[in-house]
Structures are given as C-alpha cells and as structure tokens.
PDB file of C-alpha atoms in Angstrom:
ATOM      1  CA  MET A   1     178.263 174.987 186.813  1.00  0.00           C
ATOM      2  CA  ASP A   2     176.510 178.211 185.957  1.00  0.00           C
ATOM      3  CA  SER A   3     174.715 180.485 188.434  1.00  0.00           C
ATOM      4  CA  ASP A   4     171.523 178.391 188.261  1.00  0.00           C
ATOM      5  CA  GLY A   5     173.375 175.234 189.333  1.00  0.00           C
ATOM      6  CA  GLN A   6     173.145 173.777 185.823  1.00  0.00           C
ATOM      7  CA  TYR A   7     176.073 172.429 183.879  1.00  0.00           C
ATOM      8  CA  GLU A   8     176.907 174.713 180.996  1.00  0.00           C
ATOM      9  CA  GLN A   9     176.140 173.238 177.597  1.00  0.00           C
ATOM     10  CA  GLN A  10     179.365 171.653 176.398  1.00  0.00           C
ATOM     11  CA  VAL A  11     180.486 171.373 172.780  1.00  0.00           C
ATOM     12  CA  VAL A  12     183.190 168.775 172.167  1.00  0.00           C
ATOM     13  CA  TRP A  13     184.963 167.845 168.967  1.00  0.00           C
ATOM     14  CA  ALA A  14     187.413 165.441 167.396  1.00  0.00           C
ATOM     15  CA  VAL A  15     188.814 164.810 163.939  1.00  0.00           C
ATOM     16  CA  VAL A  16     188.423 161.291 162.534  1.00  0.00           C
ATOM     17  CA  GLY A  17     190.360 159.907 159.572  1.00  0.00           C
ATOM     18  CA  THR A  18     188.122 158.354 156.893  1.00  0.00           C
ATOM     19  CA  GLY A  19     188.273 157.098 153.328  1.00  0.00           C
ATOM     20  CA  ILE A  20     187.192 160.565 152.163  1.00  0.00           C
ATOM     21  CA  GLY A  21     189.676 162.458 154.315  1.00  0.00           C
ATOM     22  CA  PRO A  22     189.490 163.864 157.827  1.00  0.00           C
ATOM     23  CA  LEU A  23     186.028 164.608 159.238  1.00  0.00           C
ATOM     24  CA  LEU A  24     185.450 166.932 162.156  1.00  0.00           C
ATOM     25  CA  LEU A  25     182.724 165.609 164.448  1.00  0.00           C
ATOM     26  CA  ALA A  26     181.227 167.928 167.064  1.00  0.00           C
ATOM     27  CA  ALA A  27     178.647 167.058 169.698  1.00  0.00           C
ATOM     28  CA  THR A  28     176.617 168.600 172.491  1.00  0.00           C
ATOM     29  CA  ARG A  29     174.729 166.855 175.277  1.00  0.00           C
ATOM     30  CA  GLU A  30     171.792 166.688 172.825  1.00  0.00           C
ATOM     31  CA  GLY A  31     173.784 164.709 170.252  1.00  0.00           C
ATOM     32  CA  LEU A  32     175.981 165.048 167.205  1.00  0.00           C
ATOM     33  CA  VAL A  33     175.678 168.669 166.052  1.00  0.00           C
ATOM     34  CA  ASN A  34     178.155 169.050 163.189  1.00  0.00           C
ATOM     35  CA  VAL A  35     180.193 167.034 160.693  1.00  0.00           C
ATOM     36  CA  VAL A  36     182.718 168.913 158.553  1.00  0.00           C
ATOM     37  CA  PHE A  37     184.475 167.536 155.462  1.00  0.00           C
ATOM     38  CA  HIS A  38     188.186 167.965 154.695  1.00  0.00           C
ATOM     39  CA  ALA A  39     188.983 168.967 158.287  1.00  0.00           C
ATOM     40  CA  THR A  40     192.593 169.974 157.793  1.00  0.00           C
ATOM     41  CA  ASP A  41     193.898 172.633 160.190  1.00  0.00           C
ATOM     42  CA  GLY A  42     192.516 175.690 158.366  1.00  0.00           C
ATOM     43  CA  VAL A  43     189.109 174.173 157.622  1.00  0.00           C
ATOM     44  CA  ARG A  44     188.878 172.821 161.165  1.00  0.00           C
ATOM     45  CA  ASP A  45     189.724 176.173 162.743  1.00  0.00           C
ATOM     46  CA  LYS A  46     187.118 178.032 160.659  1.00  0.00           C
ATOM     47  CA  ALA A  47     184.484 175.399 161.450  1.00  0.00           C
ATOM     48  CA  LEU A  48     185.212 175.667 165.176  1.00  0.00           C
ATOM     49  CA  GLU A  49     184.951 179.462 165.013  1.00  0.00           C
ATOM     50  CA  ARG A  50     181.557 179.149 163.283  1.00  0.00           C
ATOM     51  CA  LEU A  51     180.384 176.639 165.889  1.00  0.00           C
ATOM     52  CA  ALA A  52     181.470 178.905 168.758  1.00  0.00           C
ATOM     53  CA  SER A  53     179.624 181.807 167.169  1.00  0.00           C
ATOM     54  CA  ARG A  54     176.447 179.838 166.428  1.00  0.00           C
ATOM     55  CA  LEU A  55     176.271 177.923 169.720  1.00  0.00           C
ATOM     56  CA  GLY A  56     177.585 180.642 172.022  1.00  0.00           C
ATOM     57  CA  ARG A  57     180.351 178.576 173.580  1.00  0.00           C
ATOM     58  CA  GLU A  58     183.861 177.522 172.658  1.00  0.00           C
ATOM     59  CA  PRO A  59     184.151 173.928 171.408  1.00  0.00           C
ATOM     60  CA  VAL A  60     186.638 171.782 173.327  1.00  0.00           C
ATOM     61  CA  GLU A  61     188.783 169.113 171.681  1.00  0.00           C
ATOM     62  CA  ALA A  62     187.834 165.874 173.412  1.00  0.00           C
ATOM     63  CA  PRO A  63     188.315 162.747 171.264  1.00  0.00           C
ATOM     64  CA  ASP A  64     187.730 160.550 174.329  1.00  0.00           C
ATOM     65  CA  SER A  65     184.491 162.289 175.337  1.00  0.00           C
ATOM     66  CA  PRO A  66     181.531 159.987 175.908  1.00  0.00           C
ATOM     67  CA  LEU A  67     179.514 162.515 173.870  1.00  0.00           C
ATOM     68  CA  LEU A  68     181.612 161.600 170.809  1.00  0.00           C
ATOM     69  CA  ALA A  69     182.577 157.975 171.456  1.00  0.00           C
ATOM     70  CA  VAL A  70     179.552 156.348 169.819  1.00  0.00           C
ATOM     71  CA  ALA A  71     179.604 158.740 166.854  1.00  0.00           C
ATOM     72  CA  ILE A  72     183.296 158.061 166.221  1.00  0.00           C
ATOM     73  CA  ARG A  73     182.768 154.278 166.382  1.00  0.00           C
ATOM     74  CA  GLN A  74     179.786 154.419 164.038  1.00  0.00           C
ATOM     75  CA  VAL A  75     181.553 156.682 161.500  1.00  0.00           C
ATOM     76  CA  GLU A  76     184.589 154.398 161.498  1.00  0.00           C
ATOM     77  CA  ALA A  77     182.359 151.326 161.052  1.00  0.00           C
ATOM     78  CA  TYR A  78     180.468 153.014 158.193  1.00  0.00           C
ATOM     79  CA  PHE A  79     183.691 153.721 156.296  1.00  0.00           C
ATOM     80  CA  ALA A  80     184.929 150.176 156.992  1.00  0.00           C
ATOM     81  CA  GLY A  81     181.770 148.839 155.318  1.00  0.00           C
ATOM     82  CA  GLU A  82     180.523 147.388 158.614  1.00  0.00           C
ATOM     83  CA  ARG A  83     177.607 149.782 159.248  1.00  0.00           C
ATOM     84  CA  ARG A  84     174.788 150.948 157.017  1.00  0.00           C
ATOM     85  CA  ASP A  85     172.733 153.042 159.436  1.00  0.00           C
ATOM     86  CA  PHE A  86     173.668 155.608 162.023  1.00  0.00           C
ATOM     87  CA  GLU A  87     171.918 155.253 165.339  1.00  0.00           C
ATOM     88  CA  LEU A  88     172.936 158.481 167.009  1.00  0.00           C
ATOM     89  CA  PRO A  89     171.162 161.232 168.871  1.00  0.00           C
ATOM     90  CA  LEU A  90     171.323 164.350 166.708  1.00  0.00           C
ATOM     91  CA  ASP A  91     171.319 167.973 167.825  1.00  0.00           C
ATOM     92  CA  TRP A  92     169.353 169.838 165.130  1.00  0.00           C
ATOM     93  CA  SER A  93     170.000 173.293 166.630  1.00  0.00           C
ATOM     94  CA  LEU A  94     172.099 174.498 163.670  1.00  0.00           C
ATOM     95  CA  ILE A  95     169.195 174.184 161.215  1.00  0.00           C
ATOM     96  CA  SER A  96     165.499 174.999 161.274  1.00  0.00           C
ATOM     97  CA  GLY A  97     162.319 175.357 159.242  1.00  0.00           C
ATOM     98  CA  PHE A  98     162.031 173.812 155.785  1.00  0.00           C
ATOM     99  CA  ASN A  99     165.700 172.779 155.753  1.00  0.00           C
ATOM    100  CA  ARG A 100     165.295 170.819 158.995  1.00  0.00           C
ATOM    101  CA  GLN A 101     162.108 169.187 157.714  1.00  0.00           C
ATOM    102  CA  VAL A 102     163.836 168.082 154.500  1.00  0.00           C
ATOM    103  CA  LEU A 103     166.925 166.780 156.314  1.00  0.00           C
ATOM    104  CA  ARG A 104     164.850 164.823 158.832  1.00  0.00           C
ATOM    105  CA  GLU A 105     162.934 163.190 155.960  1.00  0.00           C
ATOM    106  CA  LEU A 106     166.207 162.394 154.217  1.00  0.00           C
ATOM    107  CA  ALA A 107     167.675 160.852 157.386  1.00  0.00           C
ATOM    108  CA  SER A 108     164.670 158.648 158.039  1.00  0.00           C
ATOM    109  CA  GLY A 109     163.419 157.945 154.524  1.00  0.00           C
ATOM    110  CA  VAL A 110     166.378 157.328 152.206  1.00  0.00           C
ATOM    111  CA  PRO A 111     168.263 154.191 153.240  1.00  0.00           C
ATOM    112  CA  TYR A 112     171.827 153.115 152.589  1.00  0.00           C
ATOM    113  CA  GLY A 113     172.375 152.203 148.947  1.00  0.00           C
ATOM    114  CA  ALA A 114     169.387 154.224 147.701  1.00  0.00           C
ATOM    115  CA  VAL A 115     169.126 157.648 146.122  1.00  0.00           C
ATOM    116  CA  VAL A 116     166.331 160.182 145.777  1.00  0.00           C
ATOM    117  CA  GLY A 117     165.837 163.100 143.394  1.00  0.00           C
ATOM    118  CA  TYR A 118     165.700 166.668 144.657  1.00  0.00           C
ATOM    119  CA  GLY A 119     162.126 167.005 143.369  1.00  0.00           C
ATOM    120  CA  ASP A 120     161.066 163.671 144.852  1.00  0.00           C
ATOM    121  CA  LEU A 121     162.367 164.729 148.248  1.00  0.00           C
ATOM    122  CA  ALA A 122     160.485 168.041 147.924  1.00  0.00           C
ATOM    123  CA  GLY A 123     157.301 166.078 147.275  1.00  0.00           C
ATOM    124  CA  ARG A 124     157.895 163.887 150.330  1.00  0.00           C
ATOM    125  CA  VAL A 125     157.782 166.969 152.569  1.00  0.00           C
ATOM    126  CA  GLY A 126     154.651 168.303 150.888  1.00  0.00           C
ATOM    127  CA  GLN A 127     156.386 170.912 148.729  1.00  0.00           C
ATOM    128  CA  PRO A 128     156.300 169.580 145.152  1.00  0.00           C
ATOM    129  CA  GLY A 129     158.136 171.956 142.882  1.00  0.00           C
ATOM    130  CA  ALA A 130     160.606 172.980 145.590  1.00  0.00           C
ATOM    131  CA  ALA A 131     163.552 171.020 144.165  1.00  0.00           C
ATOM    132  CA  GLN A 132     165.819 174.076 144.241  1.00  0.00           C
ATOM    133  CA  ALA A 133     164.947 174.707 147.887  1.00  0.00           C
ATOM    134  CA  VAL A 134     165.815 171.070 148.625  1.00  0.00           C
ATOM    135  CA  GLY A 135     169.189 171.679 146.973  1.00  0.00           C
ATOM    136  CA  MET A 136     169.710 174.644 149.300  1.00  0.00           C
ATOM    137  CA  ALA A 137     168.777 172.448 152.279  1.00  0.00           C
ATOM    138  CA  MET A 138     171.382 169.887 151.208  1.00  0.00           C
ATOM    139  CA  GLY A 139     173.982 172.651 150.994  1.00  0.00           C
ATOM    140  CA  SER A 140     173.184 173.790 154.524  1.00  0.00           C
ATOM    141  CA  ASN A 141     173.267 170.287 156.039  1.00  0.00           C
ATOM    142  CA  PRO A 142     175.311 170.539 159.255  1.00  0.00           C
ATOM    143  CA  LEU A 143     175.494 166.727 159.531  1.00  0.00           C
ATOM    144  CA  PRO A 144     176.659 165.349 156.163  1.00  0.00           C
ATOM    145  CA  VAL A 145     177.334 161.613 155.890  1.00  0.00           C
ATOM    146  CA  VAL A 146     175.196 160.937 158.996  1.00  0.00           C
ATOM    147  CA  VAL A 147     172.280 162.824 157.407  1.00  0.00           C
ATOM    148  CA  PRO A 148     173.044 161.470 153.931  1.00  0.00           C
ATOM    149  CA  CYS A 149     172.769 164.425 151.547  1.00  0.00           C
ATOM    150  CA  HIS A 150     175.098 162.500 149.230  1.00  0.00           C
ATOM    151  CA  ARG A 151     172.071 160.305 148.417  1.00  0.00           C
ATOM    152  CA  VAL A 152     170.209 163.187 146.745  1.00  0.00           C
ATOM    153  CA  VAL A 153     170.722 163.309 142.974  1.00  0.00           C
ATOM    154  CA  GLU A 154     169.267 164.981 139.899  1.00  0.00           C
ATOM    155  CA  SER A 155     166.142 163.445 138.378  1.00  0.00           C
ATOM    156  CA  ASP A 156     167.855 163.115 134.988  1.00  0.00           C
ATOM    157  CA  GLY A 157     170.473 160.806 136.473  1.00  0.00           C
ATOM    158  CA  GLY A 158     173.105 163.474 137.130  1.00  0.00           C
ATOM    159  CA  ILE A 159     174.987 163.341 140.382  1.00  0.00           C
ATOM    160  CA  GLY A 160     174.051 166.909 141.405  1.00  0.00           C
ATOM    161  CA  GLY A 161     176.127 169.187 143.592  1.00  0.00           C
ATOM    162  CA  PHE A 162     177.787 168.485 146.913  1.00  0.00           C
ATOM    163  CA  GLY A 163     179.325 170.655 149.616  1.00  0.00           C
ATOM    164  CA  GLY A 164     182.129 168.160 150.183  1.00  0.00           C
ATOM    165  CA  GLY A 165     183.010 168.127 146.472  1.00  0.00           C
ATOM    166  CA  LEU A 166     181.813 165.846 143.703  1.00  0.00           C
ATOM    167  CA  GLU A 167     184.683 163.377 144.167  1.00  0.00           C
ATOM    168  CA  THR A 168     183.650 162.946 147.807  1.00  0.00           C
ATOM    169  CA  LYS A 169     180.028 162.385 146.750  1.00  0.00           C
ATOM    170  CA  ARG A 170     181.140 159.775 144.207  1.00  0.00           C
ATOM    171  CA  LYS A 171     183.212 157.962 146.853  1.00  0.00           C
ATOM    172  CA  LEU A 172     180.293 157.901 149.306  1.00  0.00           C
ATOM    173  CA  LEU A 173     177.909 156.593 146.650  1.00  0.00           C
ATOM    174  CA  ALA A 174     180.496 153.976 145.616  1.00  0.00           C
ATOM    175  CA  LEU A 175     180.909 152.912 149.265  1.00  0.00           C
ATOM    176  CA  GLU A 176     177.149 152.336 149.376  1.00  0.00           C
ATOM    177  CA  GLY A 177     177.146 150.428 146.076  1.00  0.00           C
ATOM    178  CA  VAL A 178     175.205 153.050 144.102  1.00  0.00           C
ATOM    179  CA  LEU A 179     178.140 153.865 141.817  1.00  0.00           C
ATOM    180  CA  PRO A 180     181.119 151.727 140.794  1.00  0.00           C
ATOM    181  CA  GLU A 181     184.360 152.344 142.664  1.00  0.00           C
ATOM    182  CA  PRO A 182     186.481 154.979 140.942  1.00  0.00           C
ATOM    183  CA  LEU A 183     189.260 153.433 138.863  1.00  0.00           C
ATOM    184  CA  PHE A 184     191.822 155.960 140.104  1.00  0.00           C
TER     185      PHE A 184
END
C-alpha cells in the first residue's frame, strides 16, 4: 500500500501464443491496457520499458493474474475461431483525444467480419476528410486485435498499412472471413 492506504496501481503482463505469433498482453486494474505484436524477447523488453515509462510503474509478469485471465481466455478463443467479440474492460490511458475517439468508434462500430474505410471511419466521428488522421490513430492503437484496427482498409479496396505487418493483417482478416486464407 502507498502512504494514503491505497493499493498502488499494478501493471501485469503475459505473453500468449497465437496464430499470428506471440502477443504481449498487459493490464491494469482498469482493464487491458496494451497488446503488442511479435512479442519475442527484444520486442517484449522494449514494450515493457515503454509501458513503465508511460504508466510510471514497472510491469510485473503475472500470467495467472486475475487481471489478465479473462483477456487471455478471450484472445485464445478468438484465435481458435470460437469468439467474435471481446468483452473486456479496457484501460484507455495510453491514448487520448481524436485517436481515442476513433478507436472507441472502431471498437464499438465495426463488427467481426466487416471492414471500414479510413475516410468512412473519419466521417463516423464527425471529421470527414480526416482519413490520414484516422490512419495515424490506427498506428497508435495500444490495443490491436481487441480494438480491431486490422478492419480498417483503403476505400479503393487496398488493404492499407498495419503496425503488426501486412501479413499479420491478412491473417487476421482471413480469420474473420474477410479475405481467403493465405495459400502459403
């Protein structure tokens, strides 16, 4: 406990194996706060350093933590094809302003198996013409997969960019039935 008798905000993490490689999941008492693609040792260590810096406390590895248990089960079920929606408390403290507004709209308004254009998503948050800014919001998404930035595509039918890599985006869209499964 801290000097005010309150429990210090805890940040816990675990790495989960998935069909797109290892994902780092981190949570606070508020909810899931970060998902990081390709969480091999080096990537994981850098992500944990960034989290410590941004949240002001050292993340603790705790794969059995109740704060992570539901998130881990839901992520595993999603990749097994058994879950289409995430029903998790989310800690939005790593993102604010326009980016948070866009990501909240994405999380609530673009369901499994659907896609939306960058410009369409900009219009949904009252900023028509802000497609590039929406792209920046997708790139700053601290909760990919759970907040499904992979569902945002170019209006001309192109797949668009993706922080986890285009192959990862293709695999996620194939999992959701938007694209055919890659042949190899």
